[in-house]
Every structure is written in structure tokens, then in C-alpha cells.
Amino acid sequence: MSVIEVSKLTKDYGHGRGVFDVSAHVDEGECLGFLGPNGAGKSTTIRHLMGFSKPQSGTTSIEGKNCWECSAELQRDVGYLPGEIAFPSGMTGTQFLNMQKKMRGVTDTSYLEMLLKKFELNPDIGLKQMSLGTRRKLAVVTAFMHDPKILILDEPTSGLDPIMQEIFIEYILEEKKRGKTIFLSSHIFHEVDASCDRIAIIRDGRIVSEFDPEVLKKESDKIYRVTFHDKKQWQEFTSHTYHFTSINERKLRARIQLKNSEITSFLADISRYHIIDFTEFPFSLEDYFMQFYHEDKIFEGVK
């Protein structure tokens, strides 16, 4: 049985908003990336996992416990990092952490101290005076201070600078090695590609693809760019029936998309020519993702 289970979840807010028949699972020690643009249904799914919202149909469960019926217990145990954060006014970060320690019954502060050091957070300032990035770091530390074995993360690096984003990814990889189970929602390709074992793409409230990124990298078409020394050879080569994605006469260059079964014959062909440049373009999660989105779709915030 999976640690985190979303089964045929539907919540229809009308006008095409919500999630529709969404199913996903995360096994123990695995990190699932939930990838999609703003408004695709990522946060709605997470709100149901945290027991903040009741499904119209379908179920969500964590460790076999229904998320709606056992919400108080699960919210106490799970490490949840929301996409949007709000703190009470009139407190310092230290006072807020002390309050959270009491609420969670945290007596051993060694893990908390490690988090403060890792994320370079000084909590001894007022919450109102904290920058967006500092408040985000405080939210990260608060979510993980009880060393939970299950993490549910909604846009976790939003508001963090690039250095802190990399530190956060390193932290997620370390926690995976410790056996943590992680559900990570994001619209940042690098974050998902670097940390997730499987990826589910959600569009307009529906799962449109679920895959192992390493398998996809091996099985995906390869793209090569070849630049020729003279025009005659360029013309001869571009008369082949390969799938050319671009042909540039001025630069005597061509870009070719190939299936794995075509690579051997392709290499045999180009070995007959005088080539001045040969480049292979690596697999791109962004390219694969964009296959599910037309160019006229607005995709805000993708990095």
C-alpha cells in the first residue's frame, strides 16, 4: 500500500476550475513531483491531502488513514509547507518557533537547530520586519522542525533566492536518503527534475502524464545539430528523409530529431561528410512538459 494515495479525486468549483478524477500515489521513501502551472489544481489536491477540504467524490489517504476523517491527527504528524504563508503579528520568529514547539510537543531541539543553521535563519527578529525570503525560510523550518517522515510541499521554494533554492533541493535529497516520503508540488522544472523519482503533470485539473524522468530521458527522441563545411554537402544531407526540426542555409546547419532506432544509420550517414560542428541537445523536462500545452496557453512563473 502506498504511503500517500489520491484516488479518483474530484472537486468541481465550476467554470472548469477544480480537480477531476485525479489519481496519484507516493510509495515509502519516494518523492513524487506534481508539476503544473498556476491554477492547474496542484494546491486543490494538496488541500484535500491535508484534510482542509472534503472531496465531492474520490478519496485521499495517508498511511491508510482518510485525510478528511483523520485530519487533526495527520496535520499534527505530517510536515506541511503551504504555498502561501501567513504569520501572526506582534511576535518574533523565536517566539513563534517556541509556540510551535509546545504545540507539537518537540522537546529535542537538535533537528530544529540543524534546520536553522542549514537555512541560515536568525529568528530573533519580528515577523513583521522579516523579508519575504526570511519568512519563507521560517515556514520551512516550522514545517520540518518535528522531523516528520512524510512531507507535503506546495511550491516549497517560492520566495527563496537561487542559493536557498539549491540548499532546499539538497535538503530534500538528504531527506529522501533518510527514507522520507515526499509529495512536492511545483511549477519550477529544475526543482522537480533534480529531486523527484516520478513526475505527474497536471493540466486543467486532470493528470495528463505520469512518468519516471530517468526512463523518459533514455527513451525520448534525441536531437542533434550538425554544421557542414560546404554547401554541397549540406544540400545533400538535408535531402535525406530524417525529421529535420530546423534547416539553416546561411549557417549550413541542420537540426534533426531522431528515434533511438535511427541513430546508428544517422551516424553512418554523417561520417561521410566534412562536419565542423556536431552537438547533441540533452533531454529537457520543459520540452516534454510543453507538449501538453499549446503556445497560446499562459504559463506564468515557469523558470
Coordinates of C-alpha atoms in Angstrom, one line a residue:
M1 CA 0.0 0.0 0.0
S2 CA 1.3 3.5 -0.9
V3 CA 2.0 6.0 1.9
I4 CA 0.2 8.8 0.1
E5 CA -2.8 7.9 -2.0
V6 CA -5.1 10.1 -4.1
S7 CA -7.9 8.1 -5.7
K8 CA -10.3 9.5 -8.3
L9 CA -10.4 12.8 -6.5
T10 CA -12.9 15.3 -7.9
K11 CA -13.8 18.8 -6.6
D12 CA -15.6 20.9 -9.1
Y13 CA -15.7 24.7 -8.3
G14 CA -17.4 25.4 -11.6
H15 CA -16.2 27.1 -14.8
G16 CA -13.6 24.4 -15.3
R17 CA -11.9 25.1 -12.0
G18 CA -11.0 22.3 -9.6
V19 CA -9.7 18.8 -10.0
F20 CA -11.3 16.0 -11.9
D21 CA -10.8 12.2 -11.4
V22 CA -7.2 12.8 -10.1
S23 CA -5.3 9.7 -9.0
A24 CA -1.7 9.6 -7.8
H25 CA 0.3 7.8 -5.2
V26 CA 3.7 8.1 -3.4
D27 CA 5.4 5.0 -2.1
E28 CA 7.6 4.9 1.0
G29 CA 10.9 6.7 0.6
E30 CA 9.8 8.2 -2.8
C31 CA 9.4 11.8 -4.0
L32 CA 6.6 12.5 -6.4
G33 CA 6.7 15.7 -8.3
F34 CA 3.3 17.3 -9.0
L35 CA 4.1 19.6 -12.0
G36 CA 1.8 22.2 -13.4
P37 CA 1.2 25.9 -13.9
N38 CA -0.7 28.2 -11.5
G39 CA -4.3 27.2 -11.4
A40 CA -3.8 23.7 -12.7
G41 CA -5.1 22.0 -9.5
K42 CA -1.9 21.4 -7.5
S43 CA -2.9 23.3 -4.4
T44 CA -6.5 22.0 -4.5
T45 CA -5.1 18.4 -4.4
I46 CA -2.9 19.3 -1.5
R47 CA -5.7 20.9 0.5
H48 CA -7.6 17.6 0.2
L49 CA -4.5 15.7 1.3
M50 CA -4.2 17.9 4.4
G51 CA -7.9 17.5 5.2
F52 CA -8.7 21.1 4.7
S53 CA -11.4 20.3 2.1
K54 CA -13.8 17.4 1.6
P55 CA -13.9 15.6 -1.8
Q56 CA -17.0 15.7 -3.8
S57 CA -16.0 12.2 -4.9
G58 CA -13.0 10.0 -4.6
T59 CA -10.7 9.8 -1.6
T60 CA -7.3 10.9 -0.3
S61 CA -5.4 9.0 2.4
I62 CA -2.1 9.0 4.2
E63 CA -0.8 5.8 5.7
G64 CA -4.2 4.3 5.1
K65 CA -6.0 7.0 7.0
N66 CA -8.7 9.0 5.3
C67 CA -7.4 12.6 5.1
W68 CA -10.8 14.2 5.8
E69 CA -11.8 11.9 8.7
C70 CA -8.4 11.9 10.3
S71 CA -7.3 15.4 9.5
A72 CA -6.3 16.5 13.0
E73 CA -4.0 13.5 13.5
L74 CA -2.5 13.8 10.1
Q75 CA -2.0 17.6 10.3
R76 CA -0.1 17.0 13.6
D77 CA 2.2 14.4 12.1
V78 CA 2.8 15.4 8.5
G79 CA 5.4 18.1 7.6
Y80 CA 3.2 20.5 5.5
L81 CA 4.6 23.6 3.7
P82 CA 1.9 25.7 2.2
G83 CA 2.3 27.7 -1.0
E84 CA 1.1 30.9 0.7
I85 CA 2.1 31.7 4.3
A86 CA 0.8 34.0 7.0
F87 CA 2.2 34.6 10.4
P88 CA 0.6 36.2 13.5
S89 CA 1.7 39.8 14.1
G90 CA 3.4 41.1 17.2
M91 CA 5.8 38.1 17.6
T92 CA 9.4 37.4 16.8
G93 CA 10.4 34.3 14.9
T94 CA 11.9 32.8 18.0
Q95 CA 8.6 33.3 19.9
F96 CA 6.7 31.7 17.0
L97 CA 9.0 28.7 16.9
N98 CA 8.7 28.3 20.7
M99 CA 4.9 28.3 20.3
Q100 CA 5.1 25.6 17.6
K101 CA 7.5 23.5 19.7
K102 CA 4.9 23.4 22.5
M103 CA 2.0 22.6 20.1
R104 CA 4.0 19.8 18.5
G105 CA 5.5 18.5 21.8
V106 CA 9.0 19.0 20.5
T107 CA 11.5 18.5 23.3
D108 CA 14.7 17.6 21.4
T109 CA 15.7 20.7 19.6
S110 CA 18.7 19.2 17.8
Y111 CA 16.9 18.8 14.5
L112 CA 15.5 22.4 14.8
E113 CA 19.0 23.7 15.4
M114 CA 20.2 21.9 12.3
L115 CA 17.5 23.5 10.2
L116 CA 18.2 27.0 11.5
K117 CA 21.9 26.5 10.6
K118 CA 21.2 24.9 7.1
F119 CA 18.8 27.6 6.0
E120 CA 20.9 30.4 7.6
L121 CA 17.9 31.7 9.6
N122 CA 18.1 34.1 12.5
P123 CA 14.6 34.0 14.0
D124 CA 15.3 36.7 16.6
I125 CA 13.6 39.5 14.7
G126 CA 10.0 40.5 14.4
L127 CA 7.7 38.6 12.0
K128 CA 6.6 42.0 10.5
Q129 CA 10.2 43.1 9.9
M130 CA 11.1 39.8 8.1
S131 CA 11.6 39.9 4.3
L132 CA 9.6 37.5 2.1
G133 CA 12.6 35.2 1.8
T134 CA 13.2 35.1 5.6
R135 CA 9.5 34.4 6.3
R136 CA 9.7 31.6 3.7
K137 CA 12.7 30.1 5.5
L138 CA 10.9 30.4 8.8
A139 CA 7.9 28.5 7.2
V140 CA 10.3 25.7 6.0
V141 CA 11.9 25.4 9.5
T142 CA 8.5 25.3 11.2
A143 CA 7.1 22.6 8.8
F144 CA 10.1 20.3 9.4
M145 CA 11.1 21.0 13.0
H146 CA 9.5 17.8 14.3
D147 CA 11.4 15.7 11.8
P148 CA 8.3 14.2 10.1
K149 CA 8.6 11.1 8.0
I150 CA 6.0 12.4 5.5
L151 CA 6.4 15.8 3.7
I152 CA 3.7 17.6 1.7
L153 CA 5.2 20.6 0.0
D154 CA 3.3 23.2 -2.1
E155 CA 5.6 25.4 -4.2
P156 CA 8.3 25.0 -1.5
T157 CA 11.0 27.3 -2.9
S158 CA 8.6 30.2 -3.8
G159 CA 10.2 33.3 -2.3
L160 CA 13.6 31.8 -1.8
D161 CA 16.7 33.2 -3.6
P162 CA 18.6 30.9 -6.0
I163 CA 21.2 29.9 -3.4
M164 CA 18.5 28.9 -0.9
Q165 CA 16.6 27.1 -3.6
E166 CA 19.7 24.9 -4.2
I167 CA 20.1 24.4 -0.4
F168 CA 16.4 23.3 -0.2
I169 CA 16.9 20.8 -3.1
E170 CA 19.9 19.4 -1.3
Y171 CA 17.9 19.1 1.9
I172 CA 15.1 17.2 0.0
L173 CA 17.7 14.8 -1.4
E174 CA 19.1 14.2 2.0
E175 CA 15.7 13.5 3.5
K176 CA 14.9 11.0 0.7
K177 CA 18.1 9.1 1.7
R178 CA 16.7 9.0 5.3
G179 CA 13.6 7.3 3.9
K180 CA 11.2 10.3 3.9
T181 CA 8.1 10.1 1.7
I182 CA 7.6 13.4 -0.2
F183 CA 4.7 14.9 -2.3
L184 CA 6.2 18.0 -4.0
S185 CA 4.0 20.4 -5.9
S186 CA 5.9 22.9 -8.2
H187 CA 6.0 24.8 -11.4
I188 CA 9.8 25.0 -11.4
F189 CA 11.3 22.4 -13.8
H190 CA 14.7 22.3 -12.2
E191 CA 13.3 21.8 -8.7
V192 CA 11.2 18.8 -9.9
D193 CA 13.8 17.3 -12.2
A194 CA 16.5 17.5 -9.5
S195 CA 14.6 16.0 -6.6
C196 CA 11.8 13.7 -7.8
D197 CA 11.7 10.0 -8.6
R198 CA 8.4 10.2 -10.5
I199 CA 6.6 13.2 -12.0
A200 CA 2.9 13.7 -12.6
I201 CA 1.9 16.5 -14.9
I202 CA -1.5 18.2 -14.1
R203 CA -3.3 20.4 -16.6
D204 CA -6.7 22.0 -16.1
G205 CA -7.4 19.8 -13.1
R206 CA -6.5 16.5 -14.8
I207 CA -3.4 14.3 -14.8
V208 CA -2.2 14.2 -18.4
S209 CA 1.1 12.2 -17.8
E210 CA 2.9 10.3 -15.1
F211 CA 6.4 9.0 -15.7
D212 CA 9.9 8.2 -14.3
P213 CA 12.1 11.0 -15.6
E214 CA 15.2 8.8 -15.9
V215 CA 13.3 6.3 -18.1
L216 CA 11.9 9.2 -20.2
K217 CA 15.4 10.5 -20.7
K218 CA 16.6 7.2 -22.0
E219 CA 13.5 6.5 -24.2
S220 CA 12.9 10.1 -25.6
D221 CA 13.9 11.1 -29.0
K222 CA 17.4 12.6 -29.4
I223 CA 18.1 16.0 -31.0
Y224 CA 21.3 16.7 -32.9
R225 CA 22.6 19.8 -34.6
V226 CA 25.1 19.4 -37.4
T227 CA 27.1 22.2 -39.2
F228 CA 28.8 21.5 -42.5
H229 CA 31.9 22.8 -44.1
D230 CA 30.5 23.3 -47.6
K231 CA 27.1 24.0 -49.1
K232 CA 27.1 21.0 -51.5
Q233 CA 27.4 18.5 -48.6
W234 CA 24.8 20.4 -46.6
Q235 CA 22.4 20.2 -49.5
E236 CA 23.0 16.5 -50.0
F237 CA 22.5 15.8 -46.3
T238 CA 19.3 17.8 -45.9
S239 CA 17.8 15.9 -48.8
H240 CA 17.6 12.8 -46.5
T241 CA 14.2 11.8 -45.1
Y242 CA 15.2 12.4 -41.5
H243 CA 12.9 14.5 -39.3
F244 CA 14.5 18.0 -39.6
T245 CA 13.3 20.4 -36.9
S246 CA 15.2 23.3 -38.5
I247 CA 17.4 23.9 -41.6
N248 CA 19.7 27.0 -41.8
E249 CA 21.2 27.6 -45.2
R250 CA 23.1 30.6 -44.2
K251 CA 25.0 28.8 -41.5
L252 CA 25.0 25.4 -43.4
R253 CA 23.3 23.9 -40.3
A254 CA 20.5 21.4 -39.7
R255 CA 18.8 20.2 -36.5
I256 CA 17.5 16.6 -36.6
Q257 CA 15.1 14.7 -34.2
L258 CA 15.8 11.0 -34.1
K259 CA 14.3 7.9 -32.5
N260 CA 16.8 5.6 -30.9
S261 CA 16.4 3.1 -33.8
E262 CA 17.6 5.7 -36.3
I263 CA 20.8 6.8 -34.5
T264 CA 23.1 4.1 -36.0
S265 CA 22.2 4.8 -39.6
F266 CA 22.3 8.6 -38.9
L267 CA 25.9 8.4 -37.6
A268 CA 26.9 6.3 -40.6
D269 CA 25.5 8.9 -42.9
I270 CA 27.2 11.9 -41.4
S271 CA 30.6 10.1 -41.2
R272 CA 30.8 10.6 -44.9
Y273 CA 30.7 14.4 -44.6
H274 CA 33.1 17.1 -43.6
I275 CA 31.4 18.4 -40.4
I276 CA 32.7 21.4 -38.4
D277 CA 30.3 21.1 -35.5
F278 CA 28.2 18.3 -34.0
T279 CA 26.1 18.9 -30.9
E280 CA 23.6 16.7 -29.0
F281 CA 21.0 18.5 -27.1
P282 CA 20.1 16.9 -23.7
F283 CA 16.6 15.8 -22.7
S284 CA 14.6 18.7 -21.3
L285 CA 11.7 18.2 -18.9
E286 CA 10.4 21.6 -20.0
D287 CA 10.3 20.5 -23.7
Y288 CA 8.3 17.3 -22.7
F289 CA 6.0 19.4 -20.5
M290 CA 5.2 21.9 -23.2
Q291 CA 4.0 19.1 -25.4
F292 CA 0.8 19.2 -23.2
Y293 CA 0.4 23.0 -23.5
H294 CA -0.3 25.0 -26.7
E295 CA 1.7 28.1 -27.3
D296 CA -1.3 30.2 -26.7
K297 CA -1.7 28.9 -23.1
I298 CA -0.5 31.3 -20.5
F299 CA 2.1 29.7 -18.2
E300 CA 3.1 32.2 -15.6
G301 CA 6.1 31.7 -13.3
V302 CA 7.8 28.9 -15.2
K303 CA 11.6 29.2 -14.7

